[in-house]
Coordinates of C-alpha atoms and ligand atoms in Angstrom, one line a residue:
X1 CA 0.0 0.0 0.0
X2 CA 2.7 2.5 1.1
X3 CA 4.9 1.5 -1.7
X4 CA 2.4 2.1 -4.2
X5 CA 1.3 5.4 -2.7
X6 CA 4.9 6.9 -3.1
X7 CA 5.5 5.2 -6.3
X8 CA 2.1 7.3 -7.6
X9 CA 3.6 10.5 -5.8
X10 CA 6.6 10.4 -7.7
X11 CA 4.7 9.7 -11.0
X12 CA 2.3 12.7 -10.8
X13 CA 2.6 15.4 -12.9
X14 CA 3.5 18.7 -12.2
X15 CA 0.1 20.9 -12.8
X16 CA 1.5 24.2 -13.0
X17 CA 3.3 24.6 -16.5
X18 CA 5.7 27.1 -15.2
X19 CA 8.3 26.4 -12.7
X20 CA 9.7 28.7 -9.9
X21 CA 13.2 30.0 -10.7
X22 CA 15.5 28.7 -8.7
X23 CA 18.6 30.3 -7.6
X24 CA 22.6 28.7 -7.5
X25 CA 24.8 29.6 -5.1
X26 CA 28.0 29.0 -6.8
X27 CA 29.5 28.0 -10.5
X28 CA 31.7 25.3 -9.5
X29 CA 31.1 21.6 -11.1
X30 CA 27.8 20.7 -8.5
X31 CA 26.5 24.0 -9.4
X32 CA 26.5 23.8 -13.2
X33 CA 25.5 20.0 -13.3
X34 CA 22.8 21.1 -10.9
X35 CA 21.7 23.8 -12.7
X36 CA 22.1 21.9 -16.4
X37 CA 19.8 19.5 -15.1
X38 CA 17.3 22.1 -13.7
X39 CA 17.4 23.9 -17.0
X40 CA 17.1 20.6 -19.2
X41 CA 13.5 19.6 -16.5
X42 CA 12.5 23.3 -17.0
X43 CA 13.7 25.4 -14.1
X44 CA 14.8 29.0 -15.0
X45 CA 18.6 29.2 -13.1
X46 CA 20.3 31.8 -11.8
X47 CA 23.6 31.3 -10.3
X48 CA 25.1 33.8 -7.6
X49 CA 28.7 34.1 -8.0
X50 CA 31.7 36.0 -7.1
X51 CA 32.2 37.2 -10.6
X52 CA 29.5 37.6 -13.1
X53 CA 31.0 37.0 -16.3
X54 CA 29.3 34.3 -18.3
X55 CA 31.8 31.5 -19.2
X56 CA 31.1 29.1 -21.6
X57 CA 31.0 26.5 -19.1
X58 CA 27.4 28.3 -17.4
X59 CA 24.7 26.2 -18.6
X60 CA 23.0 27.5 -21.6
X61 CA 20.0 30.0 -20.6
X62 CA 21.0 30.4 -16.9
X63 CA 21.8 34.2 -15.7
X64 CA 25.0 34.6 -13.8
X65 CA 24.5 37.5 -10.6
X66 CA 25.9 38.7 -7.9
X67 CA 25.2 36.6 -4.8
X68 CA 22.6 39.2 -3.9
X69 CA 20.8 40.2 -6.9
X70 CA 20.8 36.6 -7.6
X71 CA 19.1 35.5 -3.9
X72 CA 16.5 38.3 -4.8
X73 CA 15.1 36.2 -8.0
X74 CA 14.2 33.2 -6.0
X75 CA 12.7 31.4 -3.4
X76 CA 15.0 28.3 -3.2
X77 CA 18.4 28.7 -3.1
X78 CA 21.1 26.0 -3.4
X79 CA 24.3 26.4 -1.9
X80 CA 27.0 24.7 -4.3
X81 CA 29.8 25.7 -2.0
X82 CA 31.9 24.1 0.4
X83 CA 31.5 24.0 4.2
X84 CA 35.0 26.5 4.8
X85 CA 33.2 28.9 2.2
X86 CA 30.1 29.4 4.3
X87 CA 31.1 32.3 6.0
X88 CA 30.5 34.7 3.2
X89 CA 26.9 33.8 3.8
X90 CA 26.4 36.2 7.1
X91 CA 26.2 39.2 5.1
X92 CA 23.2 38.5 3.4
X93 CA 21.3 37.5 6.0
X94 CA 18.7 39.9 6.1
X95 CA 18.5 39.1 2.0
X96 CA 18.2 35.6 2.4
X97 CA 15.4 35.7 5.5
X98 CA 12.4 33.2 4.9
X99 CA 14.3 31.8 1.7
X100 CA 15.0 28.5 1.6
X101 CA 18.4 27.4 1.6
X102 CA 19.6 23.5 0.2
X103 CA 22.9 22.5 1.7
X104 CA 24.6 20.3 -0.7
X105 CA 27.3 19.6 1.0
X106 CA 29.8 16.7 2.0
X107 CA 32.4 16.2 4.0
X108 CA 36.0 14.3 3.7
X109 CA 35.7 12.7 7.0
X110 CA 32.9 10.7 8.6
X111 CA 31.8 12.9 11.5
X112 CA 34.4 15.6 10.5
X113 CA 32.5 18.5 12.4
X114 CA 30.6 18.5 15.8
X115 CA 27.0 19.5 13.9
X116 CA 26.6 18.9 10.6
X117 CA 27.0 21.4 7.8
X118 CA 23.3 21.8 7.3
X119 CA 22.9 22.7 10.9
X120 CA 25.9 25.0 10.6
X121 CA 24.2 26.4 7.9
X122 CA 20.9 26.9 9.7
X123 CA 22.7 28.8 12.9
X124 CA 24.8 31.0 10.7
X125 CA 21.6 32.3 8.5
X126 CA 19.4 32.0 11.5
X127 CA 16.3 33.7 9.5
X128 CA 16.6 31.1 6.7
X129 CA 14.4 27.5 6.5
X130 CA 17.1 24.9 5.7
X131 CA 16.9 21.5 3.9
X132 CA 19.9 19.0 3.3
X133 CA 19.3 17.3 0.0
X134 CA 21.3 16.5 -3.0
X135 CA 24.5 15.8 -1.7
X136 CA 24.5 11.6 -2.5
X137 CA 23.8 12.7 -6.5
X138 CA 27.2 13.0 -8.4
X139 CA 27.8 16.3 -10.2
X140 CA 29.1 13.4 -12.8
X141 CA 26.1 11.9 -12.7
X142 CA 23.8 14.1 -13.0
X143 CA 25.7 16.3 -16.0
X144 CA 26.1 12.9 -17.9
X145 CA 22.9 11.2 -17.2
X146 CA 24.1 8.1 -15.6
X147 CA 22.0 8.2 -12.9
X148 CA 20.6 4.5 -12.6
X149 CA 22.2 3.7 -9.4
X150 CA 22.1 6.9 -7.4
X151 CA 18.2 8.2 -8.0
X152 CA 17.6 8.4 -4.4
X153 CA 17.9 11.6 -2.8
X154 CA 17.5 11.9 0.6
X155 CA 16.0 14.9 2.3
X156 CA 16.1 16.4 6.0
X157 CA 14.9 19.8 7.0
X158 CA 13.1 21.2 10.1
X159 CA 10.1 23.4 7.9
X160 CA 7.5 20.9 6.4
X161 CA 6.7 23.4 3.6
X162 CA 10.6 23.8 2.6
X163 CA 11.1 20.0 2.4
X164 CA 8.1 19.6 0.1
X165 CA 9.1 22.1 -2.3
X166 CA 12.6 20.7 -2.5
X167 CA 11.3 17.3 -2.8
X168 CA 9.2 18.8 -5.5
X169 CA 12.2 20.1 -7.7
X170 CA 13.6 16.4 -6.9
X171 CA 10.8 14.9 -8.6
X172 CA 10.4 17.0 -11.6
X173 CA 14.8 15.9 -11.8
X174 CA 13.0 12.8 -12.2
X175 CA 15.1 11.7 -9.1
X176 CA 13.4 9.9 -6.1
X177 CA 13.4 12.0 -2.8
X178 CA 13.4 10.2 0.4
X179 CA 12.3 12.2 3.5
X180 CA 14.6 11.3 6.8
X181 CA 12.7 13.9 9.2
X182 CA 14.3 16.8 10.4
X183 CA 17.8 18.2 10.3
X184 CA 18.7 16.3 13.1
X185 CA 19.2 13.4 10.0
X186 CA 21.5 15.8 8.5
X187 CA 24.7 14.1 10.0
X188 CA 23.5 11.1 8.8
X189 CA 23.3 11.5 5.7
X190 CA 26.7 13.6 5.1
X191 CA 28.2 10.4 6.3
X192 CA 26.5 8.3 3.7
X193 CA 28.4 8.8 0.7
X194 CA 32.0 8.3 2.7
X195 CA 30.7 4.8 4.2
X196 CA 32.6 2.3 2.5
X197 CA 30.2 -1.0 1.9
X198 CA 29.6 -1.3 6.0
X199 CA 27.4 -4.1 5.6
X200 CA 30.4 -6.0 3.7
X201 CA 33.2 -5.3 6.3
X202 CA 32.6 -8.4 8.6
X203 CA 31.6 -10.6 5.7
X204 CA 35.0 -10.2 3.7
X205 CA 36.9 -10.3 6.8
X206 CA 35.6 -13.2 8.1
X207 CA 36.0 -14.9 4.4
X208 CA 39.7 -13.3 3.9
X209 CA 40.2 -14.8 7.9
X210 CA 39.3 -18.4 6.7
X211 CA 40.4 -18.4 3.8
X212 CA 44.4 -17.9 5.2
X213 CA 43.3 -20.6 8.1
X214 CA 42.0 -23.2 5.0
X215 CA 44.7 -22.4 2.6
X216 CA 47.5 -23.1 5.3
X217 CA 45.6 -26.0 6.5
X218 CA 45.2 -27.7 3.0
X219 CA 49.2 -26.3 2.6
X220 CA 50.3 -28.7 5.7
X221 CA 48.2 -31.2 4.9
X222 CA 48.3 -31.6 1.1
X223 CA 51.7 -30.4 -0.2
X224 CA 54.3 -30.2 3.0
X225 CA 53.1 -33.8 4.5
X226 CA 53.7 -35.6 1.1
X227 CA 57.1 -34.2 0.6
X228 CA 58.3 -34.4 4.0
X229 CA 56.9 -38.4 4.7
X230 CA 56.7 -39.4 0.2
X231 CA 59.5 -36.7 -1.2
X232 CA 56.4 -35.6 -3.4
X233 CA 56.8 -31.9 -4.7
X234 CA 52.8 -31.1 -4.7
X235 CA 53.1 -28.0 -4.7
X236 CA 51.3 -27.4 -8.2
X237 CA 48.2 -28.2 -5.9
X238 CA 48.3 -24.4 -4.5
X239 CA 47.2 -23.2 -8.3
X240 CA 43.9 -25.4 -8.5
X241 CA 43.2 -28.1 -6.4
X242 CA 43.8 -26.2 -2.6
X243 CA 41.6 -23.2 -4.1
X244 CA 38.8 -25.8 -5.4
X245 CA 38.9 -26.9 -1.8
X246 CA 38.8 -23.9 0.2
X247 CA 36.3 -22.3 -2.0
X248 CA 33.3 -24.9 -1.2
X249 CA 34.6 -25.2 2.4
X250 CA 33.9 -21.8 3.2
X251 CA 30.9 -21.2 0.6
X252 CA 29.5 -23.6 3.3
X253 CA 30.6 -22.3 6.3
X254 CA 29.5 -19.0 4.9
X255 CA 25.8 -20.4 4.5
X256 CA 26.1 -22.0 7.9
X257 CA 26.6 -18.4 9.3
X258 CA 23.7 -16.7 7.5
X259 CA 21.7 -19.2 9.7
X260 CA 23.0 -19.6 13.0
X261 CA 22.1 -16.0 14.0
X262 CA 18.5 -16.9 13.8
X263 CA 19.0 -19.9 15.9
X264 CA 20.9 -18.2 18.7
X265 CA 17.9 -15.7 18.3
X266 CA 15.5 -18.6 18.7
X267 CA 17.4 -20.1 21.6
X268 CA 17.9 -16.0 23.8
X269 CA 14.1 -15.6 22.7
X270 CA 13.0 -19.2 24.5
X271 CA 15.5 -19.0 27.3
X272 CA 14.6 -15.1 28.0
X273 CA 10.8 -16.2 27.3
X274 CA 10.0 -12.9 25.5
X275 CA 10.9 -11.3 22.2
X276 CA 11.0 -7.6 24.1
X277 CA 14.5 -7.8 25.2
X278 CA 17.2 -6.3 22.4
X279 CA 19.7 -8.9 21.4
X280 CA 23.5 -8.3 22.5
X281 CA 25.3 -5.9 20.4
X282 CA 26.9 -8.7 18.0
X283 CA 24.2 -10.6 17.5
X284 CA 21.9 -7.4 16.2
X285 CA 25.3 -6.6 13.8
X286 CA 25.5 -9.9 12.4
X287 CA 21.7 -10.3 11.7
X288 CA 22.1 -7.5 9.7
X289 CA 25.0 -8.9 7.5
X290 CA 22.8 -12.1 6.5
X291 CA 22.4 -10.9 3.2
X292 CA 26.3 -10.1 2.4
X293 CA 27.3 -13.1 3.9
X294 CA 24.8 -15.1 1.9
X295 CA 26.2 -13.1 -1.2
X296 CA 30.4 -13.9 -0.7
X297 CA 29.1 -17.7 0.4
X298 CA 27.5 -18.0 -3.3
X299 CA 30.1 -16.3 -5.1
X300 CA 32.5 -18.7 -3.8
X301 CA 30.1 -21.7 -4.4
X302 CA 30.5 -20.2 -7.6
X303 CA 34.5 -20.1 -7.9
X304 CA 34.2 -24.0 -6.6
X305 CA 31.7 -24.8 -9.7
X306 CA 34.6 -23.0 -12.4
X307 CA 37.4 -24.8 -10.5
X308 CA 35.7 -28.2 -10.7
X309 CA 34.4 -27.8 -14.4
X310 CA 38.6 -27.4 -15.4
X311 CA 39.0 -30.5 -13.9
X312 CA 39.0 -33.2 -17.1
X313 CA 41.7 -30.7 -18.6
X314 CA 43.8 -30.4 -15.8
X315 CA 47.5 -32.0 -16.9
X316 CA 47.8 -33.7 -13.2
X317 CA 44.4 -35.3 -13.7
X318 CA 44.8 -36.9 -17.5
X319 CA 48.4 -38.0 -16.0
X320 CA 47.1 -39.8 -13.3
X321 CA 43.8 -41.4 -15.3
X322 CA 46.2 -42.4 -18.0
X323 CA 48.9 -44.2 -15.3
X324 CA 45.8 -46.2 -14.0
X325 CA 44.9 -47.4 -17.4
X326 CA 48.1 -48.1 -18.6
X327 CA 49.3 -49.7 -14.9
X328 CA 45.6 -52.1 -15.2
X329 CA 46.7 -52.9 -19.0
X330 CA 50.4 -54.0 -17.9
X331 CA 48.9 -56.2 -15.2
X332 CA 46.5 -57.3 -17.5
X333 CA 43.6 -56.9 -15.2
X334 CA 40.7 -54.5 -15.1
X335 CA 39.0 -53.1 -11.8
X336 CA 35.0 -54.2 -12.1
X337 CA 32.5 -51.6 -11.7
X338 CA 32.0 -50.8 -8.0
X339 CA 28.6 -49.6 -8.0
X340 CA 28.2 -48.5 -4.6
X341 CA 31.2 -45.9 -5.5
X342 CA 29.4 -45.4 -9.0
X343 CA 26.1 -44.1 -6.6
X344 CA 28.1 -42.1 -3.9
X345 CA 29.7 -40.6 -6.9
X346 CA 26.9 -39.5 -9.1
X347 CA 24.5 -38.5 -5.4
X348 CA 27.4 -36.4 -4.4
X349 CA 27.2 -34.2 -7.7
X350 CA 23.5 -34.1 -7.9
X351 CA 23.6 -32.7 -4.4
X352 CA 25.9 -30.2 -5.1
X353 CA 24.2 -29.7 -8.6
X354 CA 21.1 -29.1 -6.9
X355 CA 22.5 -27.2 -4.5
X356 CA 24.1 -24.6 -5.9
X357 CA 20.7 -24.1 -8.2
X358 CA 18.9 -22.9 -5.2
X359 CA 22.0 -21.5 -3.6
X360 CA 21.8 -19.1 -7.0
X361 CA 17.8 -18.6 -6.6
X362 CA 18.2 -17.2 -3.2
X363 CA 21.1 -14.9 -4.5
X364 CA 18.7 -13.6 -7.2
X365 CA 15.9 -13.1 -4.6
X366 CA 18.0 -10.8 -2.6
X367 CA 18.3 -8.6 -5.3
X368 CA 16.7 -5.7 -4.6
X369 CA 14.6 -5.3 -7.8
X370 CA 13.4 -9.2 -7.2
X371 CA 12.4 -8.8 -3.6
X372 CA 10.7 -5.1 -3.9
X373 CA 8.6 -7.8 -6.0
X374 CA 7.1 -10.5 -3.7
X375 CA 5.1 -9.9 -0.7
X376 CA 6.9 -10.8 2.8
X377 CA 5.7 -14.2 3.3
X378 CA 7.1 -15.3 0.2
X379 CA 10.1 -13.3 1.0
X380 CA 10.7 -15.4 4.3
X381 CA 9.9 -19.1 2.4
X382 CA 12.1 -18.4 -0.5
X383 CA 15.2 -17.0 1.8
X384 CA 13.8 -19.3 5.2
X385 CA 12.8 -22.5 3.8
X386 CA 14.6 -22.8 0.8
X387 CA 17.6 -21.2 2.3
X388 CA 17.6 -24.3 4.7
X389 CA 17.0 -26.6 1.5
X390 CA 19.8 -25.4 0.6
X391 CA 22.2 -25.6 3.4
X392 CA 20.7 -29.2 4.1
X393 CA 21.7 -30.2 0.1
X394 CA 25.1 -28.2 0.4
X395 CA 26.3 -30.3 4.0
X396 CA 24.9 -33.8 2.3
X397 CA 26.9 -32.5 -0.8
X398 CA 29.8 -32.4 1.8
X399 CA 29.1 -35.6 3.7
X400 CA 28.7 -37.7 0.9
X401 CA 31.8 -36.6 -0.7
X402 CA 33.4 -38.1 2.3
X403 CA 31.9 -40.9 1.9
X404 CA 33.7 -43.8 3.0
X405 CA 36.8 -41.8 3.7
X406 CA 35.4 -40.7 7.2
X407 CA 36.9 -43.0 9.5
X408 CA 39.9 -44.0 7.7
X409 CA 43.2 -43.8 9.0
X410 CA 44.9 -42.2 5.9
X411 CA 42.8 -38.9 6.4
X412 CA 44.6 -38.3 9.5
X413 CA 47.6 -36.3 8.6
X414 CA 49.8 -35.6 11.1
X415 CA 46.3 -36.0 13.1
X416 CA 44.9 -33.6 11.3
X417 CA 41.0 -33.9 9.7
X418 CA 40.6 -33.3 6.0
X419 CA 39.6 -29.9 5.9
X420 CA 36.0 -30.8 4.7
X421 CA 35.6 -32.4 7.7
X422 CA 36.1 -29.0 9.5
X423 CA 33.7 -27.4 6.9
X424 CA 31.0 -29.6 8.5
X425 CA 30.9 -28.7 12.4
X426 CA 29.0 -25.2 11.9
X427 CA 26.4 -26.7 9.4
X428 CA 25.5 -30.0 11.2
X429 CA 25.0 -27.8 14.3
X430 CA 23.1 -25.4 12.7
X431 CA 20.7 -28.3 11.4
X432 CA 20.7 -30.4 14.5
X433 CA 19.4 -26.9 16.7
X434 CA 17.3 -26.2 13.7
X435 CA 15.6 -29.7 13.8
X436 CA 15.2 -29.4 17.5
X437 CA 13.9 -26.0 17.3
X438 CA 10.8 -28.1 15.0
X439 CA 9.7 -29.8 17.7
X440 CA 6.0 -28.8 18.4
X441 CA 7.2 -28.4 23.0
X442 CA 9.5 -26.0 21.7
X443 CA 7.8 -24.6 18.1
X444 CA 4.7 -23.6 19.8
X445 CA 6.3 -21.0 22.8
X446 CA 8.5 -19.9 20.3
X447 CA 5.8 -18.9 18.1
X448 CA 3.7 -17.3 20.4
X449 CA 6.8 -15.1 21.7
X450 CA 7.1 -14.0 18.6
X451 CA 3.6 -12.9 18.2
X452 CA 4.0 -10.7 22.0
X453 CA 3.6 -13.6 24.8
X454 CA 5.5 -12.8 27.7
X455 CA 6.6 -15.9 30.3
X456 CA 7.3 -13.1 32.8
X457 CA 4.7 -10.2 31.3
X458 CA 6.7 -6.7 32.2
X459 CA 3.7 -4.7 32.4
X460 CA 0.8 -6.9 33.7
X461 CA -2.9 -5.1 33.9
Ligands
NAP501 P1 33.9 23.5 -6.6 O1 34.0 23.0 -8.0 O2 35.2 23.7 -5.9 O3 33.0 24.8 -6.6 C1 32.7 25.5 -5.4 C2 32.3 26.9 -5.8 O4 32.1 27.6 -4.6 C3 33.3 27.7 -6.6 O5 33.1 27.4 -8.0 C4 32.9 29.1 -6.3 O6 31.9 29.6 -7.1 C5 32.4 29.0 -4.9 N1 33.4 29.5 -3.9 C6 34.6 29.1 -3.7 N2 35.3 29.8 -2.8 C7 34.3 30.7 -2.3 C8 34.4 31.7 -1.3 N3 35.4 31.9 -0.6 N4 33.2 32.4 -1.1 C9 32.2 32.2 -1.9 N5 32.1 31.3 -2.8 C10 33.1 30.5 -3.1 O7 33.1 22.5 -5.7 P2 31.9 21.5 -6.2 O8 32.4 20.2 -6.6 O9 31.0 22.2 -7.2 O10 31.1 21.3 -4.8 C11 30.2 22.3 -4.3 C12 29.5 21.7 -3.1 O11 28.7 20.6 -3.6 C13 30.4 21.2 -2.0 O12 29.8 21.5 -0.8 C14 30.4 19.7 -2.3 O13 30.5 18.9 -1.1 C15 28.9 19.5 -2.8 N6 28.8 18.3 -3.7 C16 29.6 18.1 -4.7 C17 29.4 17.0 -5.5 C18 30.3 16.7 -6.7 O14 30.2 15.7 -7.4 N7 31.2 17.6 -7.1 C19 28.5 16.0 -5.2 C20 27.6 16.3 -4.1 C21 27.8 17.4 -3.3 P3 32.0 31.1 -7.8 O15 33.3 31.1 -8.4 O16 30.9 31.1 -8.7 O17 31.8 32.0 -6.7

């Protein structure tokens, strides 16, 4: 309902044929890509500059004034000018009294000043209403039109009446304005374009973390043991083979971890007995990563699929397959078809056939243009139920894999587990609490926790 309210907001025409002139504060890059833009959607522009000489870099058809014959033309004035500059402002305060001024600004620093520039703004032209908008768009952007992913525009300001109109000219930009309240948001969103993918941070970390554990793990175990105990030299294996194992190894643990934050949830939520208590700090942060983590987990699910499709061409491999054949023709004896290896085989690549299909389905229902497109219910089954499909086929894919080679001796390396084996403890456990969790003794006070009942009600009547 809400989304198709705004989406008809931002789709309504403009009644009134003639637009407001709106005034520039500035002729630097953000002001003339601004004011090109405003110009191109119908706005008359005048800039207010330091010198009024028309260059040919001014926009076509805008008028270049001093800052205060300029300020007199308009209602709206945008301040294309940076922070340090702002000064110059106090003079014309009486001129620019009831105007509305848009800060534009950034900053180079994430919280570089104590208030934002907005608010800085507001106290040093007291008289003025002032709205923060703008300052996520590109001057790049907006003078070459490339503004597919950067149409939101988010918009602060304290006076109602001065927001609208602001978020009016970002409409007719054909740009999407999002209201954040008041100019209390202000900081907020001057930090946003020097934020750095935040959500990724723990999930590359993690993966860069365990990745250098697995790679030095499969080093011991695959390339130094055989040389040391066999005089082997392995050490070709670093190229392919310990990449096509660390990649599905942590493509699992990966998927393991978007879980297990909803079973801890489960498990705080029974134990506490209420769903009003916040989570601890790291809990609430990793919830919030789900998505990334589910993102690197597939793309290195991915990386294991190219890896293992190189396979048959690999020289190591047609070396080996052709010593076997010639070593069974010189003995003059064939091995008969084991067909209990011939079904672990072909159930271990289905799984992991199957697998990475819906692995690749939940990637593609994360996207945001998918999932603006199904309702929440079928949100939660596709990324809930078939997200635990998934990680069920992905451990079996695993499991199977090791097959027979579970309890034998020769796995042991200098007592150390194959590394798949490792890959397995976080899945199983997240399946194991998972299957508990099913049980209708534990289900049913889960559920009804999560719809508001209290073991120990807070606030009883
Ligand atoms: P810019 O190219 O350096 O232009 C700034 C303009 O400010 C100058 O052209 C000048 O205009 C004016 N100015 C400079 N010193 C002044 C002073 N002492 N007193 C009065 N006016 C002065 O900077 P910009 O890239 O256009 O950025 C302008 C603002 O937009 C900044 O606050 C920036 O954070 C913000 N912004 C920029 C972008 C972007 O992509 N560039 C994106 C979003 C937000 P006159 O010579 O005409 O007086």
């Amino acid at each position: 309902m809400d989304k198709n309210s705004s989406n008809i907001m931002a789709l309504a025409p403009n009644t009134s044929n003639k637009r407001e002139t709106v005034c520039i504060f500035g002729t630097g890059d953000f002001g003339r890509a601004l004011g090109h833009k405003m110009i191109q959607s119908g706005y008359p522009v005048v800039f207010g500059s330091r010198s009024t000489q028309i260059s040919s870099l001014i926009p076509k058809g805008a008028e270049v004034l001093s800052h205060t014959e300029a300020a007199q033309k308009a209602a709206i004035i945008i301040i294309a000018i940076q922070r340090q500059h702002y000064n110059f402002l106090m003079p014309l305060t009486e001129i620019l009294h009831g105007k509305v001024l848009v800060d534009v600004s950034n900053n180079l620093k994430i919280n570089e000043h104590p208030e934002s520039n907005a608010e800085y703004l507001a106290q040093l032209v007291p008289g003025a209403k002032v709205v923060k908008a703008f300052n996520t768009v590109s001057a790049w952007a907006l003078q070459s039109g490339t503004l597919d992913a950067s149409r939101q525009v988010f918009v602060c300001g304290d006076d109602m009446e001065a927001k609208q109109m602001v978020m009016n000219i970002v409409r007719a930009l054909g740009l999407t304005p999002l209201d954040q309240g008041s100019l209390l948001a202000a900081q907020e969103i001057e930090n946003y374009p020097l934020r750095l993918f935040p959500m990724w941070k723990f999930p590359v970390l993690l993966s860069f973390g365990l990745a250098s554990f697995f790679f030095f793990y499969c080093l011991i175990r695959n390339v130094i043991y055989p040389y040391v105990y066999e005089n082997k030299d392995f050490s070709f294996f670093i190229a392919i083979s310990i990449p096509n194992r660390i990649c599905p190894i942590l493509a699992l643990i990966l998927l393991a971890l978007v879980y297990l934050p909803g079973v801890l949830a489960a498990i705080i939520q029974l134990y506490r007995g209420t769903k009003y208590h916040r989570f601890p700090d790291w809990l609430d942060k990793w919830m919030l990563c789900r998505k990334q983590l589910g993102l690197v987990a597939l793309a290195f699910a991915s990386l294991h699929v190219l890896y293992t499709l190189v396979i048959p061409i690999r020289y190591f491999v047609r070396w080996r397959t052709s010593s076997q054949i010639i070593s069974q023709v010189l003995n003059n004896k064939t091995e008969p078809l084991d067909t209990t290896n011939a079904w672990l085989s072909d159930s271990y690549v289905a799984l992991g056939i199957l697998g990475f299909f819906l692995f690749v389905l939940l990637g593609i229902t994360s996207l945001p243009s998918v999932s603006n497109n199904v309702n929440w219910r079928e949100f939660r089954f596709v990324q809930s139920k078939l997200g635990y499909l998934t990680l069920i086929l992905c451990t079996a894919h695993t499991l199977v894999y090791g097959g027979k080679r579970f309890l034998s001796p020769s796995s042991y390396r200098w007592y150390l587990p194959n590394a798949y084996m490792l890959s397995l403890i976080i899945p199983c456990m997240v399946l194991i609490v998972k299957f508990v969790l099913i049980f209708p003794c534990l289900d049913k006070p889960l559920t009804r926790i999560r719809q508001g009942w209290e073991r120990n009600p807070q606030y009883s009547e």
